[in-house]
Amino acid sequence: MPKEFRVQVQDAVRDEVALRAALADADIAPQLMVLVQLTGDLAILDEAAPHIHGAWSFLESVPPELKQKVQDRLVEALQDYAVSDRPAPALPPADTLQRMMSGGVGQTVPEEYIPLLVEETRLGSDDARAVHWRRDPGGLPIAAFQVVIIGAGIAGLAMAVRLKEMGIPFTILEKNATVGGTWLENQYPGCAVDTPNHFFSYSFNPNQKWTRHFSQRAEIHRYIEDGFDKYDIRRHVRFNVEVTETRFDEAAGCWTITLRRADGEIEGLSCNALVTAVGQLNRPAIPPIPGLDEFGGPMFHTARWDGSVDLRGKRVAMIGTGASAVQTGPSIAPEVEKLVVFQRTPHWAMHNPNYHKTVSPGNLWCLEHIPYFGKWLRFQLFWAGSDGFHASLQRDPSWDQPALSLNEANHKMRELITDYVRKELDDDEALLAKVIPQYPPYGKRMLRDNYWYRMLKRPNVVLETTPIERVTGHTIQMRDGTVHEVDVIILATGFQASKMLAPMEIAGRGGYTIRQAWGDDDPRAYLGITAPGFPNLFMIYGPNTNLAHGGSIIFHHECQVRYICQALREMIEHGYRTLEVRQDIHDAYNHLLDEKCAGMVWTHPGVTSWYKNKNNRVTVTSPWRLLDYWKLTQHFVPEEFRAAKPGRAAMVPGQERAAVASAGQLTVS
Ligand code: NA7
């Protein structure tokens, strides 16, 4: 917006001393990008780019005199804009953007990524993820169309904001007393995000005020709460209501929903379209360890943290060494008398120098005052966590160490992390042997080292790797006869991820339930969003939409939300009563997906994880590059669905086969 731009520029140059001090303290690459965008000066880009060796801020070695030159020119450019009536610079052409982006991250950014990156960063002026009506909305029955969203977490908010923009009525049903979902429920010490925050945020609501590069839970929760207030969504939420059952009413073409209120009363309501935004990781997995139930002291799961239990001076057992454990352990180890960590399988954990850092004052200042600075920083972080590792997670059939790694790049990563861990453990080879996995990096979720290895060196920490035999009273007995006396047990044992949408009973056409379709652990959907037999039902964070090679789950949610909004637009504009993905389209997609997963690290025979089910089928994680999924979900394709208008008979199987045969045609019964 030209006006906003001018105000911003004038504000930036008001105090030159403050401006220069901020630039001197801030990351250089985003400054360089802003300078090039404001001036079109590609020569300075060519001069500085060779000193930028990666997308993270700590991967540049731009000499001080060159940094000074960039900053002097940037001050000059901002001052020029402030006193002239020139409009904001136009978005550079794609080839210039590609050159800028490549220079800004020290790697070639392929041309095919440019539209995605422009959209994600909102470097262009449009909000390309907003879905607009193609007909005069005044003539459409929008107000009569009701959507119910289940869940008021990050996904529910994204959906609600977009529905509100379109004017589609909606209600959010939330089992908790307030918003936030996973960021409300996980209150364990040290809980934080491990995707960089300036990317782990909505593209439509970037936050320039994150205090850390990887924020703690409370700050993320506040960001979600602020979003509910900013977009005035809270009044659409019904809190303390749990959806127990929902059934598709074929005659009416709507979902009837059964709720359990906090007072135990049961209530019903109905809607035209149902969107699940319940996450994948909110039903704790409690391990079937004999005697666990009879443990003599306090015991709780990380996602059900009991803050009333004072851990100071206690002997604490922590079962599990996944993402929750590596955040919890180092946070409690200094205060407990003893921490016994029970590791079933080691995880890989990578070091990131920014992980514990606060955002510097200079960066905070630039994010607030310098136009485009935040957008370029978002681009860099998107790129840092984008598709860069994707190829290295695919099996090279000719690789000669298939048990340990998948290919050369994957093996290099193994060596790099091993060297790092060895240093962290002060060359303690016995401990190193226990914590370095025997499967390839990225086989399980890659963790960020939260000083986990240093924690293991503490005199009050014990790493136990023998399997647990049973729990009796206050003791945990190991299979080799060792006994640990403990006061408290923390279950850092993860979630029932594959049992998606449980424990809700969801019955689609003909009363066929989602559990009948998926069993306990075999969820499938088209694009992870919609499944045959369940018309007018859309999922956010459904099957195979978790990200395990990079990316931010919010990015994926936004892809899904746009797609769902397009589907709803299709229904409302055409007056469809039902919309249901075709079985053949769904099956072909899942076939492709399984094929892709078969060559990826998660199905490696040495890996067990929550990414897959008991049959080694990956059910949780997406095998696609971010770019592929973005393309797949960019445009809703009506021909891939069956639609029905009111008053028409529901399609019978014979007609269904006819519809399938007529691929490429939208069949309306
Ligand atoms: P995870 O990543 O599923 O980790 C669970 C941990 O608990 C893992 O180390 C498991 O070992 C261990 N575990 C599970 N069951 C048992 C039993 N029965 N005995 C011993 N150890 C057990 O859950 P998190 O909460 O850490 O993280 C979940 C995601 O939430 C995370 O990736 C983020 O995306 C947010 P295993 O490795 O299975 O041998």
XYZ file of C-alpha atoms and ligand atoms in Angstrom:
708
model
C 0.000 0.000 0.000
C 1.709 3.241 -1.094
C 0.410 5.283 1.818
C 1.474 2.791 4.415
C 4.810 2.504 2.708
C 5.395 6.264 2.802
C 4.394 6.527 6.451
C 6.671 3.633 7.267
C 9.635 5.139 5.410
C 9.188 8.553 6.985
C 8.985 6.914 10.361
C 12.151 4.877 9.677
C 14.288 7.924 8.864
C 12.932 10.187 11.599
C 15.860 9.418 13.888
C 18.921 8.613 11.795
C 21.004 7.673 14.807
C 18.426 5.093 15.870
C 18.126 3.843 12.303
C 21.874 3.376 11.927
C 22.194 1.735 15.334
C 19.431 -0.714 14.441
C 20.940 -1.581 11.071
C 24.337 -2.145 12.670
C 22.747 -4.699 15.003
C 20.357 -6.360 12.541
C 20.813 -9.254 10.096
C 22.541 -8.114 6.941
C 20.841 -10.298 4.315
C 17.322 -8.868 4.761
C 18.822 -5.360 4.710
C 20.556 -6.161 1.460
C 17.326 -7.472 -0.052
C 15.421 -4.368 1.025
C 18.113 -2.165 -0.459
C 17.971 -4.005 -3.781
C 14.188 -3.841 -3.797
C 14.182 -0.105 -3.092
C 16.943 0.815 -5.521
C 17.082 -1.978 -8.114
C 20.858 -1.990 -7.521
C 21.910 -5.492 -8.448
C 25.610 -4.608 -8.369
C 25.623 -4.426 -4.569
C 23.801 -7.752 -4.497
C 26.528 -9.305 -6.636
C 29.143 -7.844 -4.354
C 27.628 -9.113 -1.106
C 26.035 -12.398 -2.212
C 29.277 -14.424 -2.307
C 29.600 -13.795 1.444
C 26.195 -15.295 2.199
C 26.542 -19.046 2.557
C 23.110 -20.122 3.676
C 19.694 -18.939 4.723
C 20.366 -18.738 8.469
C 21.700 -15.452 9.832
C 24.800 -17.154 11.219
C 25.855 -18.359 7.775
C 27.112 -15.046 6.428
C 30.590 -13.578 6.452
C 29.940 -10.209 4.827
C 33.004 -8.036 5.617
C 32.325 -5.102 7.975
C 33.143 -2.457 5.342
C 30.701 -4.031 2.909
C 28.015 -4.184 5.602
C 28.632 -0.502 6.237
C 28.234 0.222 2.535
C 24.908 -1.643 2.420
C 23.705 0.235 5.475
C 24.795 3.664 4.213
C 23.020 3.055 0.944
C 19.938 1.760 2.676
C 19.755 4.883 4.855
C 20.143 6.985 1.722
C 17.463 5.069 -0.157
C 15.000 5.337 2.711
C 15.687 9.064 3.049
C 15.132 9.525 -0.695
C 11.781 7.768 -0.542
C 10.805 9.758 2.553
C 11.151 13.130 0.848
C 9.970 12.232 -2.643
C 6.483 11.351 -3.771
C 7.642 8.183 -5.451
C 5.336 5.234 -4.815
C 6.528 2.016 -3.238
C 8.704 0.063 -5.661
C 6.870 -2.469 -7.780
C 7.472 -6.139 -7.158
C 10.659 -6.936 -9.102
C 10.205 -9.202 -12.136
C 10.575 -12.942 -11.552
C 14.133 -13.177 -12.894
C 15.293 -10.331 -10.644
C 13.499 -11.875 -7.684
C 15.186 -15.158 -8.385
C 18.564 -13.432 -8.426
C 17.778 -11.594 -5.210
C 16.480 -14.682 -3.461
C 19.405 -16.807 -4.559
C 21.831 -14.123 -3.394
C 20.002 -13.753 -0.104
C 20.417 -17.407 0.827
C 23.650 -18.249 -0.964
C 21.993 -21.020 -2.986
C 20.168 -21.168 -6.279
C 16.478 -20.721 -5.639
C 14.823 -22.506 -8.576
C 12.440 -20.471 -10.707
C 9.499 -22.733 -9.860
C 9.617 -21.546 -6.235
C 9.240 -17.829 -7.004
C 5.406 -17.679 -7.103
C 5.180 -19.692 -3.875
C 7.711 -17.466 -2.139
C 6.036 -14.258 -3.277
C 2.749 -15.584 -1.948
C 4.168 -16.817 1.355
C 6.056 -13.605 2.103
C 3.367 -11.329 0.650
C 6.103 -9.446 -1.171
C 3.411 -8.704 -3.736
C 0.583 -6.481 -2.603
C -2.121 -9.145 -2.961
C -3.230 -11.664 -0.406
C -3.176 -14.500 -2.907
C -4.508 -16.996 -0.359
C -7.805 -15.166 0.039
C -10.614 -16.884 -1.884
C -12.931 -14.512 -3.737
C -16.449 -15.111 -5.012
C -16.675 -15.486 -8.781
C -20.295 -14.349 -8.846
C -22.046 -11.452 -7.182
C -22.138 -12.677 -3.574
C -25.336 -10.664 -3.060
C -27.163 -13.204 -5.208
C -25.785 -16.271 -3.454
C -27.307 -18.157 -0.485
C -24.203 -17.580 1.624
C -26.011 -16.681 4.837
C -27.966 -19.942 4.758
C -24.810 -22.032 4.596
C -23.438 -23.131 7.948
C -19.953 -24.412 8.628
C -18.830 -26.005 11.868
C -15.138 -26.092 12.692
C -14.018 -28.504 15.392
C -11.068 -27.050 17.300
C -9.971 -23.540 18.232
C -6.233 -23.962 17.759
C -3.932 -22.631 15.048
C -5.787 -24.507 12.303
C -9.251 -23.507 13.494
C -8.246 -19.864 13.598
C -6.830 -19.947 10.064
C -10.067 -21.491 8.791
C -12.248 -19.057 10.688
C -10.407 -15.982 9.429
C -10.867 -17.044 5.830
C -14.534 -18.001 6.259
C -15.160 -14.650 7.846
C -13.543 -12.872 4.900
C -15.895 -14.746 2.590
C -18.905 -13.995 4.761
C -19.709 -17.679 5.324
C -21.360 -18.254 8.732
C -19.473 -20.597 11.017
C -19.242 -21.865 14.580
C -16.155 -23.265 16.238
C -16.657 -26.054 18.770
C -13.854 -26.329 21.310
C -13.493 -28.890 24.080
C -11.228 -26.656 26.169
C -12.164 -23.542 28.103
C -10.136 -21.282 25.855
C -8.344 -21.137 22.511
C -4.892 -22.426 21.591
C -5.200 -26.197 21.105
C -1.806 -27.807 21.324
C -0.219 -24.549 22.510
C -2.700 -24.435 25.347
C -2.468 -28.071 26.341
C 1.302 -28.497 26.355
C 2.398 -26.598 29.441
C 5.483 -28.617 30.311
C 8.616 -26.656 31.250
C 10.683 -25.647 28.227
C 7.820 -26.120 25.745
C 8.741 -24.139 22.650
C 8.466 -24.218 18.889
C 11.347 -25.597 16.892
C 10.411 -24.016 13.574
C 11.657 -20.409 13.416
C 8.868 -18.142 14.526
C 9.075 -15.495 11.844
C 8.011 -18.299 9.514
C 5.925 -20.264 12.047
C 3.164 -17.660 11.939
C 0.271 -16.943 9.620
C 1.190 -15.322 6.310
C -1.858 -13.086 6.790
C -0.853 -12.094 10.314
C 2.927 -11.915 10.605
C 4.216 -11.024 14.046
C 7.130 -8.582 14.082
C 7.425 -8.716 17.833
C 8.531 -12.283 18.572
C 11.066 -11.982 21.358
C 12.917 -15.169 20.380
C 13.743 -16.866 17.111
C 12.108 -20.017 18.513
C 9.525 -18.833 20.973
C 8.316 -20.424 24.135
C 4.812 -21.780 24.468
C 3.315 -18.818 26.305
C 4.311 -16.364 23.597
C 2.896 -18.563 20.852
C -0.287 -19.051 22.819
C -0.580 -15.286 23.219
C -0.121 -14.871 19.460
C -3.008 -17.277 18.848
C -5.170 -15.539 21.426
C -4.374 -12.163 19.870
C -5.393 -13.577 16.489
C -8.771 -14.653 17.835
C -9.269 -11.126 19.164
C -7.835 -9.235 16.189
C -10.135 -11.020 13.739
C -13.023 -11.048 16.208
C -13.351 -14.831 16.059
C -13.813 -15.554 19.755
C -17.520 -14.778 19.642
C -17.933 -17.594 17.104
C -16.452 -20.151 19.511
C -18.415 -22.373 21.851
C -16.033 -23.435 24.595
C -16.216 -26.502 26.852
C -18.130 -28.559 24.317
C -16.739 -31.839 23.092
C -17.916 -33.331 19.833
C -18.581 -36.980 20.557
C -20.339 -37.989 17.375
C -21.255 -36.610 13.989
C -23.374 -38.278 11.325
C -24.026 -37.354 7.745
C -27.733 -36.939 7.063
C -28.043 -37.957 3.442
C -31.600 -36.751 3.005
C -30.812 -33.273 4.272
C -27.243 -33.180 2.941
C -25.847 -32.016 6.252
C -23.866 -33.172 9.259
C -25.637 -33.618 12.562
C -23.320 -33.167 15.494
C -23.626 -34.454 19.033
C -21.909 -32.406 21.721
C -21.150 -33.089 25.326
C -21.262 -29.925 27.356
C -19.165 -29.286 30.466
C -22.245 -29.944 32.617
C -22.541 -33.381 31.033
C -25.647 -32.507 29.045
C -25.853 -33.701 25.455
C -26.811 -31.306 22.705
C -27.227 -31.534 18.944
C -26.696 -29.185 16.051
C -26.239 -29.430 12.318
C -24.269 -27.800 9.544
C -23.800 -27.968 5.797
C -20.060 -28.518 5.957
C -17.845 -29.775 8.723
C -14.169 -28.913 9.095
C -12.002 -30.810 11.561
C -9.141 -28.773 12.985
C -8.287 -31.040 15.903
C -4.592 -31.574 15.218
C -2.779 -34.888 15.139
C -1.068 -34.730 18.495
C -3.587 -34.152 21.221
C -4.517 -37.578 22.539
C -1.628 -38.707 24.771
C -0.208 -42.189 24.262
C 0.102 -43.917 27.624
C 2.617 -46.764 27.434
C 1.377 -50.253 28.370
C 4.075 -50.778 30.995
C 3.046 -53.402 33.585
C 2.296 -51.841 36.957
C 2.339 -48.252 35.669
C -1.182 -47.655 36.932
C -0.169 -48.567 40.454
C 2.828 -46.257 40.645
C 2.980 -44.885 44.177
C 3.679 -41.228 43.374
C 2.514 -38.514 41.013
C 2.602 -39.432 37.338
C 1.552 -37.319 34.372
C 2.031 -36.953 30.622
C 3.950 -33.950 29.257
C 0.768 -32.721 27.558
C -1.126 -32.931 30.868
C 1.532 -31.310 33.014
C 0.656 -31.189 36.686
C 2.026 -27.869 37.875
C 0.969 -28.622 41.454
C 3.744 -31.210 41.759
C 6.913 -29.572 43.018
C 9.817 -31.361 41.343
C 12.494 -29.627 43.394
C 14.628 -32.141 45.242
C 12.665 -35.088 43.827
C 13.850 -38.228 42.084
C 12.147 -37.955 38.712
C 11.748 -40.567 35.993
C 11.135 -39.347 32.468
C 10.042 -41.998 29.972
C 10.714 -41.061 26.344
C 13.327 -39.037 24.509
C 11.312 -37.355 21.728
C 10.629 -33.679 21.042
C 8.736 -33.128 24.302
C 11.401 -34.877 26.385
C 14.313 -32.888 24.944
C 12.534 -29.700 25.914
C 11.385 -30.900 29.328
C 14.546 -32.668 30.521
C 17.051 -29.796 30.380
C 14.434 -27.467 31.896
C 13.892 -29.556 35.024
C 17.288 -31.243 35.464
C 18.890 -28.367 37.417
C 16.213 -28.438 40.103
C 15.516 -32.120 40.658
C 17.589 -34.307 42.921
C 17.898 -36.954 40.255
C 16.556 -37.365 36.750
C 16.446 -40.850 35.265
C 15.803 -40.729 31.521
C 14.354 -43.896 30.012
C 15.351 -44.086 26.369
C 13.823 -46.794 24.217
C 15.373 -45.607 20.956
C 17.702 -42.644 20.488
C 16.676 -39.668 18.355
C 18.736 -37.463 16.106
C 18.971 -33.861 17.328
C 20.533 -31.006 15.403
C 22.175 -27.911 16.717
C 20.986 -24.460 15.679
C 22.919 -21.471 17.065
C 19.773 -19.323 17.049
C 17.688 -21.810 19.010
C 18.165 -20.197 22.397
C 18.684 -16.640 21.218
C 16.427 -13.684 21.698
C 15.729 -11.466 18.692
C 18.257 -8.640 18.840
C 17.045 -5.072 19.431
C 18.259 -4.100 15.946
C 16.243 -6.848 14.298
C 13.164 -5.924 16.336
C 13.547 -2.293 15.294
C 13.981 -3.154 11.606
C 11.052 -5.576 11.666
C 8.860 -2.797 12.945
C 10.183 0.133 10.932
C 11.887 -0.948 7.716
C 9.530 -1.828 4.878
C 9.948 -5.356 3.496
C 12.501 -6.331 6.165
C 10.117 -8.817 7.790
C 9.084 -10.217 4.417
C 12.670 -10.903 3.435
C 13.423 -12.421 6.810
C 10.395 -14.670 6.360
C 11.667 -15.661 2.936
C 15.059 -16.575 4.384
C 13.562 -18.688 7.149
C 11.123 -20.336 4.785
C 14.058 -21.258 2.617
C 16.155 -22.445 5.563
C 13.408 -24.884 6.515
C 12.066 -25.595 3.070
C 12.707 -28.400 0.628
C 16.495 -28.312 0.938
C 16.736 -31.663 2.736
C 13.983 -33.382 0.770
C 16.264 -35.115 -1.722
C 18.550 -36.324 1.067
C 15.633 -38.194 2.671
C 15.180 -40.415 -0.366
C 16.814 -43.775 -0.668
C 19.638 -44.146 -3.166
C 19.379 -47.833 -4.210
C 23.104 -47.928 -4.964
C 24.122 -46.575 -1.556
C 26.541 -48.966 0.169
C 25.639 -48.297 3.830
C 21.866 -48.694 3.698
C 21.462 -49.529 7.386
C 23.012 -46.274 8.580
C 22.080 -43.747 5.935
C 20.269 -43.335 2.642
C 22.676 -41.528 0.389
C 25.793 -39.401 0.474
C 24.123 -36.230 1.741
C 22.252 -38.149 4.435
C 25.484 -39.830 5.492
C 27.273 -36.483 5.712
C 24.521 -35.304 7.985
C 25.012 -38.377 10.172
C 28.702 -37.557 10.464
C 28.100 -33.883 11.123
C 25.613 -34.501 13.910
C 27.730 -37.283 15.405
C 30.731 -34.944 15.579
C 28.618 -32.288 17.227
C 27.220 -34.725 19.801
C 30.668 -36.109 20.544
C 31.838 -32.584 21.405
C 28.784 -31.940 23.529
C 29.504 -35.152 25.436
C 33.192 -34.287 25.941
C 34.234 -37.358 23.956
C 32.400 -39.733 26.285
C 32.324 -42.633 23.819
C 30.189 -44.894 26.026
C 27.456 -42.264 26.234
C 27.871 -41.425 22.551
C 27.224 -45.056 21.629
C 23.957 -44.919 23.567
C 22.609 -41.723 22.015
C 23.634 -42.008 18.357
C 20.857 -43.768 16.453
C 21.556 -46.791 14.312
C 19.043 -45.589 11.725
C 19.489 -42.728 9.224
C 19.027 -39.074 10.197
C 15.429 -37.878 9.741
C 14.073 -41.436 10.175
C 12.220 -40.169 13.229
C 11.357 -36.539 13.760
C 14.557 -34.492 13.667
C 14.914 -32.698 16.998
C 16.616 -29.445 17.868
C 19.213 -29.890 20.534
C 18.000 -28.078 23.611
C 21.279 -28.786 25.488
C 20.037 -32.357 25.825
C 23.485 -33.895 25.506
C 24.990 -31.496 28.052
C 22.159 -32.444 30.345
C 23.096 -36.115 30.063
C 26.545 -35.221 31.443
C 25.116 -33.742 34.611
C 25.982 -35.698 37.770
C 22.293 -35.917 38.747
C 21.155 -37.348 35.384
C 21.142 -41.035 34.471
C 20.419 -42.339 30.981
C 18.796 -45.756 31.156
C 18.637 -47.715 27.903
C 17.605 -51.151 29.124
C 13.922 -51.911 28.484
C 11.524 -51.340 31.379
C 10.215 -54.566 32.911
C 7.589 -53.195 35.289
C 6.690 -50.537 37.805
C 6.069 -51.441 41.441
C 5.289 -48.930 44.166
C 8.016 -46.305 43.781
C 10.388 -48.432 41.746
C 10.956 -48.941 38.068
C 12.504 -52.301 37.348
C 14.576 -52.863 34.263
C 14.810 -56.088 32.310
C 18.447 -56.562 33.441
C 17.439 -56.411 37.104
C 18.410 -52.772 37.739
C 15.957 -50.935 39.957
C 15.351 -47.165 40.046
C 13.647 -45.626 43.065
C 11.695 -42.564 41.920
C 9.187 -40.099 43.386
C 7.557 -38.845 40.169
C 7.079 -40.262 36.663
C 6.829 -37.991 33.639
C 5.461 -39.673 30.543
C 7.064 -37.990 27.533
C 5.623 -40.794 25.458
C 3.952 -38.908 22.614
C 0.506 -39.119 21.100
C -1.865 -41.466 19.314
C -1.111 -39.799 16.008
C -2.273 -42.496 13.610
C -5.635 -42.859 15.341
C -6.692 -39.681 13.616
C -9.899 -37.875 14.618
C -10.378 -40.278 17.555
C -12.247 -40.517 19.799
C -14.985 -38.832 17.748
C -17.433 -41.157 16.042
C -17.779 -39.876 12.478
C -20.378 -41.628 10.350
C -20.601 -40.745 6.680
C -22.834 -41.984 3.871
C -24.798 -45.100 4.826
C -23.613 -44.866 8.430
C -20.138 -45.977 7.402
C -17.757 -44.653 10.045
C -14.319 -43.206 9.750
C -12.992 -46.040 11.960
C -14.524 -48.579 9.570
C -12.809 -46.783 6.719
C -9.480 -46.293 8.441
C -9.345 -48.896 11.168
C -7.398 -47.885 14.225
C -4.322 -46.636 12.449
C -4.686 -46.440 8.670
C -6.089 -43.003 7.807
C -6.220 -41.944 4.168
C -7.638 -38.926 2.446
C -7.322 -37.058 -0.798
C -4.665 -34.385 -0.237
C -5.108 -35.178 3.447
C -8.287 -33.112 3.286
C -11.263 -35.129 2.154
C -12.329 -38.768 1.901
C -14.920 -40.642 -0.195
C -18.003 -41.640 1.739
C -17.769 -38.492 3.844
C -19.359 -35.716 1.806
C -19.003 -32.119 2.966
C -16.304 -33.132 5.455
C -12.931 -31.447 5.264
C -9.875 -31.986 7.389
C -7.061 -29.668 8.320
C -3.908 -31.551 9.371
C -5.454 -34.795 8.150
C -3.680 -37.954 6.953
C -0.188 -37.476 5.512
C -0.045 -33.743 6.039
C 2.468 -33.603 8.853
C 5.813 -32.152 7.843
C 8.998 -34.053 8.543
C 11.599 -32.699 6.152
C 11.120 -28.999 6.808
C 8.465 -26.332 6.602
C 5.969 -24.919 9.038
C 2.710 -26.686 9.769
C 1.009 -23.296 9.522
C 2.057 -23.114 5.882
C 0.443 -26.507 5.283
C -2.690 -25.436 7.151
C -2.978 -22.368 4.947
C -2.732 -24.552 1.832
C -5.549 -26.729 3.189
C -7.682 -23.784 4.235
C -7.493 -22.201 0.789
C -8.481 -25.493 -0.800
C -11.420 -25.951 1.575
C -12.598 -22.376 0.953
C -12.549 -23.069 -2.778
C -14.562 -26.253 -2.244
C -17.142 -24.347 -0.191
C -17.270 -21.640 -2.840
C -17.976 -24.339 -5.406
C -20.836 -25.656 -3.284
C -22.396 -22.281 -2.599
C -22.016 -20.824 -6.081
C -23.481 -23.923 -7.735
C -26.046 -24.656 -5.057
C -24.671 -28.119 -4.333
C -26.076 -29.948 -1.382
C -23.195 -32.394 -1.262
C -19.670 -32.538 -2.513
C -17.693 -35.738 -2.241
C -14.311 -36.679 -3.602
C -14.343 -39.455 -6.168
C -13.088 -42.813 -4.977
C -10.788 -43.261 -7.969
C -9.182 -39.855 -7.464
C -8.665 -40.598 -3.771
C -7.234 -44.045 -4.464
C -4.897 -42.874 -7.199
C -3.575 -40.128 -4.938
C -2.945 -42.523 -2.077
C -1.285 -45.010 -4.371
C 1.103 -42.300 -5.530
C 1.661 -41.186 -1.971
C 2.489 -44.704 -0.769
C 4.892 -45.150 -3.649
C 6.625 -41.937 -2.761
C 6.826 -42.839 0.935
C 8.279 -46.240 0.114
C 11.475 -44.589 -1.068
C 11.772 -42.233 1.858
C 13.556 -42.427 5.153
C 10.459 -42.950 7.313
C 9.869 -46.440 5.909
C 13.487 -47.442 6.507
C 13.404 -50.898 8.181
C 15.445 -49.638 11.145
C 12.967 -46.928 12.064
C 9.993 -47.012 14.387
C 8.009 -43.814 14.814
C 4.619 -42.187 15.124
C 4.824 -41.274 11.448
C 3.591 -44.709 10.464
C 1.234 -47.469 11.480
C 1.890 -51.001 12.597
C 2.123 -52.132 8.964
C 4.962 -49.696 8.275
C 2.650 -47.500 6.190
C 3.334 -43.799 6.631
C 0.002 -42.296 7.647
C 0.941 -39.052 9.288
C 3.676 -37.443 7.262
C 3.638 -35.842 3.851
C 6.131 -37.162 1.336
C 5.752 -34.141 -0.907
C 7.992 -31.145 -1.197
C 6.324 -28.014 0.145
C 6.203 -26.796 -3.427
C 4.385 -29.928 -4.617
C 1.752 -29.760 -1.905
C 1.271 -26.048 -2.507
C 0.652 -26.778 -6.191
C -1.612 -29.748 -5.448
C -3.835 -27.678 -3.188
C -3.664 -24.385 -5.043
C -6.719 -24.993 -7.201
C -9.764 -27.021 -6.283
C -10.617 -29.200 -9.280
C -14.399 -29.793 -9.484
C -13.959 -32.746 -11.832
C -12.367 -34.684 -8.999
C -15.621 -34.618 -7.022
C -19.187 -35.802 -7.238
C -21.740 -33.152 -6.448
C -25.461 -33.249 -5.843
C -28.057 -30.504 -5.923
C -30.995 -30.438 -3.492
C -33.976 -32.571 -4.347
C -31.985 -34.883 -6.553
C -31.633 -38.536 -5.638
C -28.359 -39.503 -4.069
C -26.021 -41.277 -6.421
C -26.318 -45.060 -6.462
C -23.261 -47.261 -6.988
C -24.061 -47.782 -10.698
C -24.072 -44.069 -11.247
C -20.939 -43.791 -9.197
C -19.136 -46.118 -11.590
C -20.404 -44.034 -14.487
C -19.051 -40.952 -12.814
C -15.686 -42.591 -12.324
C -15.624 -43.626 -15.958
C -16.245 -40.081 -17.034
C -12.988 -38.795 -15.619
C -12.534 -35.131 -16.247
C -16.252 -34.383 -15.940
C -17.974 -33.016 -12.881
C -20.953 -35.294 -12.385
C -24.022 -33.702 -10.892
C -26.818 -36.049 -9.926
P 7.302 -38.703 20.438
O 8.173 -38.005 19.498
O 6.333 -39.700 19.918
O 8.240 -39.376 21.520
C 7.752 -40.318 22.418
C 8.906 -40.931 23.170
O 8.400 -41.842 24.100
C 9.851 -41.695 22.269
O 11.155 -41.523 22.737
C 9.373 -43.117 22.462
O 10.350 -44.086 22.195
C 9.020 -43.104 23.905
N 8.103 -44.162 24.270
C 6.831 -44.331 23.804
N 6.306 -45.434 24.352
C 7.250 -45.968 25.159
C 7.312 -47.117 25.981
N 6.267 -47.944 26.067
N 8.444 -47.351 26.666
C 9.496 -46.539 26.548
N 9.504 -45.434 25.786
C 8.394 -45.158 25.103
O 6.424 -37.689 21.308
P 6.773 -36.216 21.755
O 5.691 -35.757 22.660
O 8.153 -36.117 22.254
O 6.714 -35.413 20.424
C 5.547 -35.480 19.624
C 5.503 -34.374 18.655
O 4.842 -33.291 19.282
C 6.777 -33.794 18.250
O 7.414 -34.450 17.258
C 6.371 -32.405 17.836
O 5.954 -32.406 16.499
C 5.282 -32.077 18.737
P 10.552 -44.680 20.699
O 11.270 -43.597 19.956
O 9.175 -44.928 20.163
O 11.336 -45.890 20.869
